[in-house]
Coordinates of N, CA, C and O in Angstrom, one line a residue:
M1 N -23.8 -5.0 -8.4 CA -23.0 -4.3 -7.5 C -23.8 -4.3 -6.1 O -24.9 -3.9 -6.1
S2 N -23.1 -4.6 -5.0 CA -23.8 -4.6 -3.7 C -24.0 -3.2 -3.2 O -23.4 -2.2 -3.8
D3 N -24.8 -3.1 -2.2 CA -25.1 -1.7 -1.6 C -23.8 -1.1 -1.1 O -23.6 0.1 -1.3
D4 N -23.0 -1.9 -0.4 CA -21.7 -1.4 0.1 C -20.8 -0.9 -1.0 O -20.2 0.2 -0.9
E5 N -20.7 -1.6 -2.1 CA -19.9 -1.2 -3.2 C -20.4 0.1 -3.9 O -19.7 1.0 -4.3
M6 N -21.8 0.2 -3.9 CA -22.4 1.4 -4.5 C -22.1 2.6 -3.6 O -21.7 3.7 -4.1
V7 N -22.2 2.5 -2.3 CA -21.9 3.6 -1.4 C -20.4 4.0 -1.5 O -20.1 5.2 -1.6
A8 N -19.5 3.0 -1.6 CA -18.1 3.3 -1.7 C -17.8 4.0 -3.0 O -17.0 5.0 -3.1
S9 N -18.5 3.6 -4.1 CA -18.3 4.2 -5.4 C -18.8 5.6 -5.4 O -18.1 6.5 -5.9
E10 N -19.9 5.8 -4.8 CA -20.5 7.2 -4.8 C -19.6 8.1 -3.9 O -19.4 9.3 -4.3
R11 N -19.1 7.6 -2.8 CA -18.3 8.4 -1.9 C -17.0 8.8 -2.7 O -16.6 9.9 -2.6
Q12 N -16.4 7.9 -3.4 CA -15.2 8.2 -4.1 C -15.4 9.2 -5.3 O -14.6 10.1 -5.5
K13 N -16.6 9.1 -5.9 CA -16.9 10.0 -7.0 C -17.0 11.4 -6.5 O -16.7 12.4 -7.2
S14 N -17.5 11.6 -5.2 CA -17.7 12.9 -4.6 C -16.4 13.6 -4.1 O -16.4 14.7 -3.8
V15 N -15.3 12.8 -4.1 CA -14.1 13.4 -3.6 C -13.1 13.5 -4.9 O -12.9 12.6 -5.6
E16 N -12.6 14.7 -5.0 CA -11.8 15.1 -6.1 C -10.3 14.6 -5.8 O -9.8 14.9 -4.8
V17 N -9.8 13.8 -6.7 CA -8.4 13.4 -6.6 C -7.5 14.5 -6.9 O -7.7 15.2 -8.0
K18 N -6.5 14.8 -6.1 CA -5.5 15.9 -6.3 C -4.2 15.2 -6.4 O -3.7 14.8 -5.4
V19 N -3.6 15.1 -7.6 CA -2.3 14.5 -7.7 C -1.3 15.3 -6.9 O -1.2 16.5 -7.1
D20 N -0.5 14.6 -6.1 CA 0.5 15.2 -5.2 C 1.8 15.4 -6.1 O 2.5 14.4 -6.3
K21 N 2.0 16.6 -6.5 CA 3.2 16.9 -7.3 C 4.1 17.9 -6.5 O 4.9 18.6 -7.1
S22 N 4.0 17.9 -5.2 CA 4.8 18.8 -4.4 C 6.3 18.4 -4.5 O 6.7 17.3 -4.7
L23 N 7.1 19.4 -4.4 CA 8.5 19.3 -4.5 C 9.1 18.3 -3.4 O 9.9 17.4 -3.7
K24 N 8.6 18.5 -2.2 CA 9.1 17.7 -1.1 C 8.7 16.2 -1.3 O 9.5 15.3 -1.0
M25 N 7.5 15.9 -1.8 CA 7.1 14.5 -2.1 C 8.0 14.0 -3.2 O 8.4 12.9 -3.2
S26 N 8.2 14.8 -4.3 CA 9.0 14.3 -5.4 C 10.4 14.0 -5.0 O 11.0 13.0 -5.4
L27 N 11.0 14.9 -4.1 CA 12.3 14.6 -3.6 C 12.4 13.4 -2.7 O 13.3 12.6 -2.8
A28 N 11.4 13.2 -1.9 CA 11.4 12.0 -1.0 C 11.3 10.7 -1.8 O 12.0 9.8 -1.6
C29 N 10.4 10.8 -2.8 CA 10.2 9.6 -3.7 C 11.5 9.3 -4.5 O 11.9 8.1 -4.6
R30 N 12.1 10.3 -5.0 CA 13.4 10.2 -5.7 C 14.5 9.6 -4.8 O 15.2 8.7 -5.2
T31 N 14.6 10.1 -3.6 CA 15.6 9.6 -2.6 C 15.3 8.1 -2.3 O 16.3 7.3 -2.3
I32 N 14.1 7.7 -2.1 CA 13.7 6.3 -1.8 C 14.0 5.4 -3.0 O 14.6 4.3 -2.9
R33 N 13.7 5.9 -4.2 CA 14.0 5.1 -5.4 C 15.5 4.9 -5.6 O 15.9 3.8 -5.9
S34 N 16.2 5.9 -5.2 CA 17.7 5.8 -5.3 C 18.3 4.8 -4.3 O 19.1 4.0 -4.6
K35 N 17.8 4.9 -3.1 CA 18.2 4.0 -2.0 C 17.8 2.6 -2.3 O 18.6 1.6 -2.0
F36 N 16.7 2.3 -2.9 CA 16.2 1.0 -3.2 C 16.0 0.8 -4.7 O 14.9 0.6 -5.2
S37 N 17.1 0.9 -5.4 CA 17.0 0.9 -6.9 C 16.6 -0.5 -7.4 O 16.1 -0.5 -8.6
S38 N 16.7 -1.5 -6.6 CA 16.2 -2.9 -7.1 C 14.7 -3.1 -7.0 O 14.2 -4.0 -7.5
V39 N 14.0 -2.2 -6.3 CA 12.6 -2.3 -6.1 C 11.8 -1.6 -7.2 O 12.1 -0.5 -7.6
S40 N 10.8 -2.3 -7.6 CA 9.8 -1.7 -8.6 C 8.8 -0.9 -7.8 O 8.4 -1.2 -6.7
H41 N 8.5 0.3 -8.4 CA 7.5 1.2 -7.7 C 6.3 1.4 -8.5 O 6.3 1.4 -9.7
M42 N 5.1 1.4 -7.8 CA 3.9 1.6 -8.5 C 3.3 2.9 -8.1 O 3.4 3.3 -6.9
Q43 N 2.8 3.7 -9.0 CA 2.2 5.0 -8.8 C 0.9 4.8 -8.1 O 0.2 3.8 -8.3
T44 N 0.5 5.8 -7.3 CA -0.8 5.7 -6.6 C -2.0 5.6 -7.6 O -2.9 4.8 -7.3
S45 N -1.9 6.3 -8.7 CA -3.0 6.2 -9.7 C -3.1 4.7 -10.3 O -4.1 4.2 -10.6
E46 N -1.9 4.1 -10.5 CA -1.9 2.7 -11.0 C -2.6 1.8 -10.0 O -3.4 0.9 -10.4
L47 N -2.2 1.9 -8.7 CA -2.8 1.1 -7.7 C -4.3 1.3 -7.6 O -5.1 0.4 -7.6
Y48 N -4.7 2.6 -7.6 CA -6.2 2.9 -7.6 C -6.9 2.2 -8.7 O -8.0 1.6 -8.6
N49 N -6.3 2.3 -9.9 CA -6.9 1.6 -11.1 C -7.0 0.1 -10.9 O -8.0 -0.5 -11.3
L50 N -6.0 -0.5 -10.4 CA -6.0 -1.9 -10.1 C -7.1 -2.3 -9.1 O -7.8 -3.3 -9.3
L51 N -7.2 -1.5 -8.1 CA -8.2 -1.8 -7.0 C -9.6 -1.6 -7.5 O -10.5 -2.2 -6.9
T52 N -9.8 -0.7 -8.4 CA -11.2 -0.4 -8.9 C -11.6 -1.1 -10.2 O -12.8 -1.1 -10.5
A53 N -10.6 -1.6 -10.9 CA -10.9 -2.2 -12.2 C -11.4 -3.6 -12.1 O -11.0 -4.3 -11.2
N54 N -12.3 -4.0 -13.0 CA -12.8 -5.3 -13.0 C -12.2 -5.9 -14.3 O -12.1 -5.2 -15.3
D55 N -12.0 -7.3 -14.3 CA -11.6 -7.9 -15.6 C -12.9 -8.2 -16.4 O -14.0 -7.8 -16.0
E56 N -12.8 -8.8 -17.5 CA -13.9 -9.1 -18.4 C -15.0 -9.8 -17.7 O -16.2 -9.7 -18.1
S57 N -14.7 -10.6 -16.7 CA -15.8 -11.4 -16.0 C -16.4 -10.6 -14.9 O -17.2 -11.1 -14.2
G58 N -15.9 -9.4 -14.6 CA -16.5 -8.6 -13.5 C -15.8 -8.8 -12.2 O -16.2 -8.4 -11.2
T59 N -14.7 -9.5 -12.3 CA -13.9 -9.8 -11.0 C -12.8 -8.8 -10.8 O -12.2 -8.4 -11.8
K60 N -12.6 -8.5 -9.6 CA -11.5 -7.5 -9.2 C -10.2 -8.2 -9.5 O -10.0 -9.4 -9.5
K61 N -9.2 -7.3 -9.8 CA -7.8 -7.8 -10.0 C -7.3 -8.4 -8.7 O -7.7 -8.1 -7.6
N62 N -6.3 -9.2 -8.8 CA -5.7 -9.9 -7.7 C -4.6 -9.1 -7.1 O -3.4 -9.2 -7.5
V63 N -5.0 -8.2 -6.1 CA -4.0 -7.3 -5.5 C -3.9 -7.7 -4.0 O -4.9 -7.9 -3.3
V64 N -2.6 -7.9 -3.6 CA -2.4 -8.1 -2.1 C -1.7 -6.9 -1.6 O -0.6 -6.5 -2.1
L65 N -2.3 -6.2 -0.6 CA -1.8 -5.0 0.0 C -1.1 -5.3 1.3 O -1.8 -5.9 2.2
L66 N 0.2 -5.0 1.4 CA 0.9 -5.2 2.7 C 1.2 -3.8 3.3 O 1.9 -3.0 2.7
D67 N 0.6 -3.6 4.5 CA 0.8 -2.3 5.2 C 2.0 -2.6 6.2 O 1.9 -3.3 7.1
V68 N 3.1 -1.9 6.0 CA 4.3 -2.2 6.8 C 4.5 -1.0 7.8 O 5.4 -0.2 7.7
R69 N 3.5 -1.0 8.7 CA 3.6 0.0 9.8 C 3.1 -0.7 11.1 O 2.4 -1.7 11.1
P70 N 3.5 -0.1 12.2 CA 3.0 -0.7 13.5 C 1.5 -0.5 13.7 O 0.9 0.3 13.0
E71 N 0.9 -1.2 14.6 CA -0.5 -1.2 14.9 C -1.0 0.2 15.1 O -2.1 0.5 14.7
E72 N -0.3 1.0 15.9 CA -0.7 2.4 16.2 C -1.0 3.2 14.9 O -2.0 3.9 14.9
E73 N -0.1 3.1 13.9 CA -0.3 3.8 12.7 C -1.5 3.2 11.8 O -2.3 3.9 11.3
Y74 N -1.5 1.8 11.8 CA -2.5 1.1 11.0 C -3.9 1.4 11.5 O -4.8 1.5 10.8
G75 N -4.0 1.5 12.9 CA -5.3 1.7 13.5 C -5.9 3.1 13.1 O -7.2 3.2 13.1
V76 N -5.1 4.1 12.8 CA -5.6 5.4 12.4 C -6.2 5.3 11.0 O -7.3 5.8 10.8
S77 N -5.5 4.7 10.1 CA -6.0 4.6 8.7 C -5.1 3.6 7.9 O -3.9 3.5 8.2
H78 N -5.7 3.0 7.0 CA -5.0 2.1 6.1 C -5.8 1.9 4.8 O -6.9 2.4 4.7
L79 N -5.2 1.3 3.8 CA -6.0 0.9 2.6 C -6.9 -0.2 2.9 O -6.5 -1.2 3.6
E80 N -8.1 -0.2 2.4 CA -9.0 -1.2 2.7 C -8.5 -2.6 2.2 O -7.9 -2.7 1.1
N81 N -8.7 -3.6 3.0 CA -8.3 -5.0 2.7 C -6.8 -5.2 2.8 O -6.3 -6.2 2.3
S82 N -6.1 -4.3 3.4 CA -4.6 -4.5 3.5 C -4.3 -5.4 4.7 O -5.2 -5.5 5.6
I83 N -3.2 -6.0 4.7 CA -2.7 -6.8 5.8 C -1.5 -6.1 6.4 O -0.6 -5.7 5.7
R84 N -1.6 -6.0 7.7 CA -0.5 -5.3 8.4 C 0.7 -6.3 8.6 O 0.5 -7.4 9.1
V85 N 1.9 -5.8 8.3 CA 3.1 -6.6 8.5 C 4.0 -5.7 9.4 O 4.2 -4.5 9.1
E86 N 4.5 -6.3 10.5 CA 5.3 -5.5 11.4 C 6.6 -5.0 10.7 O 7.3 -5.8 10.1
P87 N 6.9 -3.7 10.8 CA 8.1 -3.2 10.2 C 9.3 -4.0 10.8 O 9.3 -4.3 12.0
G88 N 10.3 -4.2 10.0 CA 11.5 -4.9 10.4 C 11.4 -6.4 10.6 O 12.3 -7.1 11.1
T89 N 10.2 -7.0 10.3 CA 10.0 -8.4 10.4 C 11.1 -9.2 9.6 O 11.5 -8.7 8.5
T90 N 11.5 -10.3 10.2 CA 12.5 -11.1 9.4 C 11.9 -12.4 9.0 O 12.5 -13.2 8.4
D91 N 10.6 -12.7 9.4 CA 9.9 -13.9 9.1 C 9.3 -13.8 7.7 O 8.1 -13.6 7.5
M92 N 10.1 -13.9 6.6 CA 9.6 -13.8 5.3 C 8.8 -15.0 4.9 O 7.9 -14.9 4.0
D93 N 9.0 -16.1 5.5 CA 8.2 -17.3 5.2 C 6.7 -17.0 5.6 O 5.8 -17.4 4.9
L94 N 6.5 -16.3 6.7 CA 5.2 -15.9 7.1 C 4.6 -14.9 6.2 O 3.4 -15.1 5.8
V95 N 5.4 -13.9 5.7 CA 4.9 -12.9 4.8 C 4.5 -13.6 3.5 O 3.4 -13.3 2.9
L96 N 5.3 -14.5 3.0 CA 5.0 -15.2 1.7 C 3.8 -16.1 1.9 O 3.0 -16.1 1.0
S97 N 3.6 -16.7 3.0 CA 2.4 -17.5 3.2 C 1.1 -16.6 3.3 O 0.1 -17.0 2.8
L98 N 1.2 -15.4 3.8 CA 0.1 -14.5 3.8 C -0.3 -14.2 2.4 O -1.5 -14.2 2.0
V99 N 0.7 -13.8 1.6 CA 0.5 -13.5 0.2 C -0.1 -14.7 -0.6 O -1.1 -14.6 -1.3
K100 N 0.4 -15.9 -0.4 CA 0.0 -17.1 -1.1 C -1.5 -17.4 -0.7 O -2.3 -17.8 -1.5
N101 N -1.8 -17.3 0.6 CA -3.2 -17.6 1.1 C -4.2 -16.6 0.5 O -5.3 -17.0 0.1
L102 N -3.8 -15.4 0.4 CA -4.7 -14.4 -0.2 C -4.9 -14.6 -1.7 O -6.0 -14.3 -2.2
A103 N -3.9 -15.0 -2.3 CA -3.9 -15.2 -3.8 C -4.5 -16.6 -4.2 O -4.7 -16.8 -5.4
A104 N -4.7 -17.5 -3.2 CA -5.1 -18.9 -3.5 C -6.4 -19.0 -4.2 O -6.7 -20.0 -4.9
T105 N -7.3 -18.0 -4.1 CA -8.6 -18.1 -4.7 C -8.5 -18.0 -6.2 O -9.4 -18.5 -6.9
R106 N -7.5 -17.4 -6.8 CA -7.4 -17.3 -8.2 C -5.9 -17.6 -8.6 O -5.2 -16.7 -9.1
P107 N -5.5 -18.8 -8.5 CA -4.0 -19.1 -8.6 C -3.5 -18.9 -10.1 O -2.3 -18.8 -10.2
Q108 N -4.3 -18.9 -11.1 CA -3.8 -18.8 -12.4 C -3.7 -17.3 -12.9 O -3.2 -17.1 -14.0
E109 N -4.1 -16.4 -12.1 CA -4.0 -15.0 -12.4 C -2.8 -14.3 -11.9 O -2.2 -14.8 -10.9
E110 N -2.4 -13.2 -12.5 CA -1.3 -12.5 -12.0 C -1.6 -11.8 -10.6 O -2.7 -11.3 -10.5
I111 N -0.7 -11.9 -9.7 CA -0.9 -11.3 -8.4 C 0.0 -10.1 -8.3 O 1.2 -10.2 -8.5
F112 N -0.6 -9.0 -7.9 CA 0.2 -7.8 -7.7 C 0.3 -7.6 -6.2 O -0.7 -7.4 -5.5
V113 N 1.5 -7.7 -5.7 CA 1.8 -7.5 -4.2 C 2.3 -6.1 -4.1 O 3.4 -5.7 -4.7
V114 N 1.6 -5.3 -3.4 CA 2.0 -3.9 -3.2 C 2.1 -3.6 -1.7 O 1.2 -3.7 -1.0
A115 N 3.4 -3.2 -1.4 CA 3.7 -2.8 0.0 C 3.7 -1.3 0.1 O 4.1 -0.6 -0.8
Y116 N 3.2 -0.9 1.3 CA 3.3 0.6 1.6 C 3.5 0.8 3.0 O 3.3 -0.1 3.9
C117 N 4.0 2.0 3.4 CA 4.1 2.4 4.8 C 3.7 3.9 4.8 O 2.7 4.2 4.2
S118 N 4.4 4.7 5.5 CA 4.1 6.1 5.5 C 4.5 6.8 4.3 O 3.8 7.5 3.6
L119 N 5.8 6.6 3.9 CA 6.4 7.3 2.8 C 7.1 6.4 1.8 O 7.3 6.7 0.6
G120 N 7.5 5.2 2.2 CA 8.0 4.2 1.3 C 9.3 3.5 1.7 O 9.7 2.5 1.1
Y121 N 9.9 4.0 2.8 CA 11.2 3.4 3.2 C 11.0 2.0 3.8 O 11.6 1.0 3.4
R122 N 10.1 1.8 4.7 CA 9.9 0.5 5.4 C 9.3 -0.5 4.4 O 9.6 -1.7 4.5
S123 N 8.4 0.0 3.5 CA 7.8 -1.0 2.6 C 8.9 -1.4 1.5 O 8.9 -2.6 1.1
C124 N 9.8 -0.5 1.1 CA 10.8 -0.9 0.2 C 11.7 -2.0 0.9 O 12.1 -3.0 0.3
D125 N 12.0 -1.7 2.2 CA 12.8 -2.7 2.9 C 12.2 -4.0 2.9 O 12.9 -5.1 2.8
L126 N 10.9 -4.1 3.1 CA 10.2 -5.4 3.1 C 10.3 -6.1 1.8 O 10.5 -7.3 1.7
I127 N 10.1 -5.3 0.7 CA 10.1 -5.9 -0.7 C 11.5 -6.5 -0.9 O 11.7 -7.5 -1.5
V128 N 12.6 -5.7 -0.5 CA 14.0 -6.2 -0.7 C 14.1 -7.5 0.1 O 14.7 -8.5 -0.5
K129 N 13.7 -7.6 1.3 CA 13.9 -8.8 2.1 C 13.1 -10.0 1.5 O 13.6 -11.1 1.5
L130 N 11.9 -9.7 1.1 CA 11.0 -10.7 0.5 C 11.6 -11.3 -0.8 O 11.7 -12.5 -1.0
T131 N 12.1 -10.4 -1.6 CA 12.8 -10.8 -2.9 C 14.0 -11.6 -2.6 O 14.2 -12.7 -3.2
D132 N 14.8 -11.2 -1.7 CA 16.0 -11.9 -1.3 C 15.7 -13.3 -0.8 O 16.3 -14.3 -1.1
F133 N 14.6 -13.4 0.0 CA 14.1 -14.7 0.6 C 13.7 -15.6 -0.5 O 14.1 -16.8 -0.6
I134 N 12.9 -15.1 -1.4 CA 12.4 -15.9 -2.6 C 13.6 -16.4 -3.4 O 13.6 -17.6 -3.8
C135 N 14.5 -15.6 -3.7 CA 15.7 -15.9 -4.5 C 16.7 -16.8 -3.8 O 17.6 -17.3 -4.5
S136 N 16.6 -16.9 -2.5 CA 17.6 -17.6 -1.8 C 17.6 -19.1 -1.9 O 18.6 -19.8 -1.7
S137 N 16.5 -19.7 -2.4 CA 16.5 -21.2 -2.6 C 15.4 -21.6 -3.5 O 14.4 -20.9 -3.6
P138 N 15.6 -22.7 -4.2 CA 14.5 -23.2 -5.0 C 13.2 -23.5 -4.2 O 12.1 -23.4 -4.7
E139 N 13.4 -24.0 -3.0 CA 12.2 -24.3 -2.1 C 11.4 -23.0 -1.9 O 10.1 -23.0 -2.0
N140 N 12.1 -21.9 -1.7 CA 11.3 -20.6 -1.5 C 10.7 -20.1 -2.7 O 9.5 -19.7 -2.7
R141 N 11.3 -20.3 -3.9 CA 10.7 -19.9 -5.1 C 9.5 -20.8 -5.4 O 8.5 -20.3 -6.0
A142 N 9.5 -22.0 -5.0 CA 8.4 -22.9 -5.2 C 7.2 -22.5 -4.4 O 6.0 -22.9 -4.8
K143 N 7.4 -21.8 -3.3 CA 6.3 -21.4 -2.5 C 5.5 -20.2 -3.1 O 4.4 -19.9 -2.6
C144 N 6.1 -19.5 -4.1 CA 5.5 -18.3 -4.7 C 4.4 -18.7 -5.6 O 4.5 -19.6 -6.4
P145 N 3.4 -17.8 -5.7 CA 2.5 -18.0 -6.8 C 3.2 -17.8 -8.1 O 4.2 -17.0 -8.2
A146 N 2.8 -18.4 -9.1 CA 3.5 -18.4 -10.4 C 3.7 -17.1 -11.0 O 4.7 -16.7 -11.5
L147 N 2.6 -16.3 -11.0 CA 2.6 -15.0 -11.7 C 2.5 -13.9 -10.6 O 1.4 -13.4 -10.3
M148 N 3.6 -13.6 -10.0 CA 3.6 -12.6 -8.9 C 4.6 -11.5 -9.2 O 5.7 -11.7 -9.5
S149 N 4.1 -10.2 -9.1 CA 4.9 -9.0 -9.2 C 4.8 -8.3 -7.9 O 3.8 -8.2 -7.3
M150 N 6.0 -7.8 -7.4 CA 6.0 -7.0 -6.2 C 6.4 -5.6 -6.4 O 7.3 -5.3 -7.2
Y151 N 5.8 -4.7 -5.6 CA 6.0 -3.3 -5.8 C 6.0 -2.6 -4.5 O 5.3 -3.0 -3.5
N152 N 6.6 -1.4 -4.4 CA 6.5 -0.5 -3.4 C 5.5 0.6 -3.9 O 5.6 1.0 -5.1
L153 N 4.6 1.0 -3.1 CA 3.7 2.1 -3.5 C 4.4 3.4 -3.4 O 4.7 3.8 -2.2
E154 N 4.7 4.1 -4.5 CA 5.5 5.3 -4.4 C 4.8 6.4 -3.7 O 3.7 6.7 -4.0
G155 N 5.5 6.9 -2.7 CA 4.9 8.0 -1.8 C 4.1 7.4 -0.7 O 3.6 8.1 0.2
S156 N 3.8 6.1 -0.9 CA 3.0 5.3 0.1 C 1.8 6.0 0.6 O 1.1 6.7 -0.2
L157 N 1.4 5.8 1.9 CA 0.2 6.3 2.4 C 0.1 7.8 2.4 O -1.0 8.3 2.2
F158 N 1.2 8.5 2.6 CA 1.1 9.9 2.6 C 0.7 10.5 1.3 O -0.2 11.3 1.2
K159 N 1.3 10.0 0.2 CA 0.9 10.5 -1.1 C -0.5 10.1 -1.4 O -1.3 10.9 -2.0
W160 N -0.9 8.8 -1.1 CA -2.3 8.4 -1.3 C -3.3 9.3 -0.6 O -4.3 9.7 -1.2
A161 N -3.0 9.6 0.7 CA -3.9 10.5 1.4 C -3.9 11.9 0.9 O -5.0 12.5 0.7
N162 N -2.7 12.4 0.5 CA -2.7 13.8 -0.1 C -3.5 13.9 -1.4 O -3.9 15.0 -1.7
E163 N -3.7 12.8 -2.0 CA -4.4 12.8 -3.3 C -5.9 12.5 -3.1 O -6.7 12.3 -4.0
N164 N -6.3 12.5 -1.8 CA -7.8 12.2 -1.4 C -8.2 10.9 -1.9 O -9.4 10.7 -2.2
R165 N -7.4 9.9 -1.9 CA -7.8 8.5 -2.2 C -8.4 7.9 -0.9 O -8.1 8.3 0.2
P166 N -9.2 6.8 -1.1 CA -9.9 6.3 0.0 C -9.0 5.5 1.1 O -8.2 4.8 0.7
L167 N -9.3 5.9 2.3 CA -8.7 5.2 3.5 C -9.8 4.7 4.4 O -10.9 5.3 4.4
V168 N -9.5 3.8 5.2 CA -10.4 3.3 6.3 C -9.7 3.2 7.6 O -8.5 3.0 7.7
R169 N -10.5 3.3 8.7 CA -10.0 3.1 10.0 C -10.0 1.6 10.3 O -10.5 0.8 9.5
S170 N -9.6 1.3 11.5 CA -9.5 -0.1 11.9 C -10.9 -0.7 12.0 O -11.1 -2.0 11.9
N171 N -12.0 0.1 12.1 CA -13.4 -0.4 12.1 C -14.0 -0.4 10.7 O -15.2 -0.6 10.6
S172 N -13.2 -0.2 9.7 CA -13.6 -0.2 8.3 C -14.4 1.1 7.9 O -14.9 1.1 6.8
E173 N -14.5 2.0 8.8 CA -15.2 3.3 8.5 C -14.3 4.2 7.7 O -13.1 4.2 7.9
P174 N -14.8 4.9 6.7 CA -13.9 5.8 5.9 C -13.3 6.9 6.7 O -14.0 7.3 7.7
T175 N -12.1 7.3 6.4 CA -11.5 8.5 7.1 C -10.6 9.2 6.1 O -10.2 8.6 5.0
T176 N -10.2 10.4 6.4 CA -9.3 11.1 5.6 C -8.0 11.3 6.4 O -7.0 11.7 5.9
L177 N -8.0 11.0 7.7 CA -6.8 11.2 8.6 C -5.8 10.1 8.4 O -6.1 9.0 8.1
C178 N -4.6 10.5 8.6 CA -3.4 9.6 8.4 C -2.5 9.8 9.6 O -2.3 10.9 10.0
H179 N -1.9 8.7 10.2 CA -0.9 8.9 11.2 C 0.3 9.5 10.6 O 0.9 9.0 9.6
P180 N 0.8 10.6 11.2 CA 1.9 11.4 10.6 C 3.3 10.8 10.9 O 4.3 11.3 10.5
F181 N 3.4 9.6 11.6 CA 4.7 9.0 11.9 C 5.5 9.8 13.0 O 5.8 9.3 14.0
S182 N 5.8 11.0 12.7 CA 6.4 11.9 13.6 C 6.2 13.3 13.2 O 5.6 13.6 12.1
A183 N 6.6 14.3 14.0 CA 6.4 15.7 13.7 C 7.1 16.1 12.4 O 6.7 16.8 11.6
V184 N 8.3 15.5 12.2 CA 9.1 15.8 11.0 C 8.5 15.2 9.8 O 8.3 15.9 8.8
W185 N 8.3 13.9 9.8 CA 7.8 13.2 8.6 C 6.4 13.5 8.3 O 6.0 13.5 7.2
G186 N 5.6 13.9 9.3 CA 4.2 14.3 9.1 C 4.1 15.5 8.2 O 3.0 15.8 7.6
K187 N 5.2 16.3 8.0 CA 5.1 17.5 7.1 C 4.9 17.1 5.7 O 4.6 17.9 4.8
F188 N 5.1 15.8 5.3 CA 4.8 15.3 4.0 C 3.3 15.2 3.7 O 2.9 15.0 2.6
L189 N 2.6 15.2 4.8 CA 1.1 15.1 4.7 C 0.5 16.5 4.8 O 1.0 17.4 5.5
R190 N -0.6 16.8 4.0 CA -1.3 18.0 4.1 C -1.7 18.1 5.6 O -2.2 17.2 6.2
K191 N -1.7 19.3 6.1 CA -1.9 19.6 7.5 C -3.3 19.0 8.0 O -3.4 18.4 9.1
E192 N -4.3 19.2 7.2 CA -5.7 18.8 7.6 C -5.8 17.2 7.6 O -6.8 16.7 8.1
L193 N -4.8 16.5 7.1 CA -4.9 15.1 7.0 C -4.1 14.4 8.2 O -4.3 13.2 8.4
R194 N -3.4 15.2 8.9 CA -2.6 14.6 10.0 C -3.4 14.3 11.3 O -4.0 15.2 11.8
A195 N -3.4 13.1 11.6 CA -4.1 12.7 12.9 C -3.3 13.2 14.1 O -2.1 13.3 14.0
K196 N -3.9 13.6 15.1 CA -3.2 14.0 16.3 C -2.6 12.8 17.0 O -3.3 11.8 17.2
I197 N -1.3 12.9 17.3 CA -0.7 11.7 18.0 C -0.3 12.2 19.4 O 0.0 13.4 19.6
V198 N -0.3 11.3 20.3 CA 0.0 11.6 21.7 C 1.4 11.3 22.0 O 2.0 10.4 21.6

């Protein structure tokens, strides 16, 4: 284990994970699941386990994280090693090529594509568009890695942050703050986690 990995591991051990079981988060997640019933959802604990687990050879799982928020939000905090995708993008060929390039190092392994935004709406929208694009033609299906599963991170970054899971700023430094999206939506974040927005 490298020095950086040891520091990150120790930092995570010192922070207690608090599962977000709040009524407002549960209702928001239920509403998003209902609106996007065709999308598979991954729990924050499942993603954390994928990101921290090693396979029998000591290699990390093949996870591609897609952050579906504008630069302003991404710059405040995001999941480490995530790739920012502009919300509302229609260039699914570009998104699929990003996924394929990241997964190219281990093409025979299952790839977990996990999209997230603030609460889950924009990331679900991306997964729907990407799925429709892949299914629209044999050529698009051929561009996909063979073993690829796509998910929305349920509760997205707000739930992740509320549970004290690791976030980084644009300079890769750890942070606990999260862009609240707006005054209304920011109420889904614990008050001490809301970054000040101008």
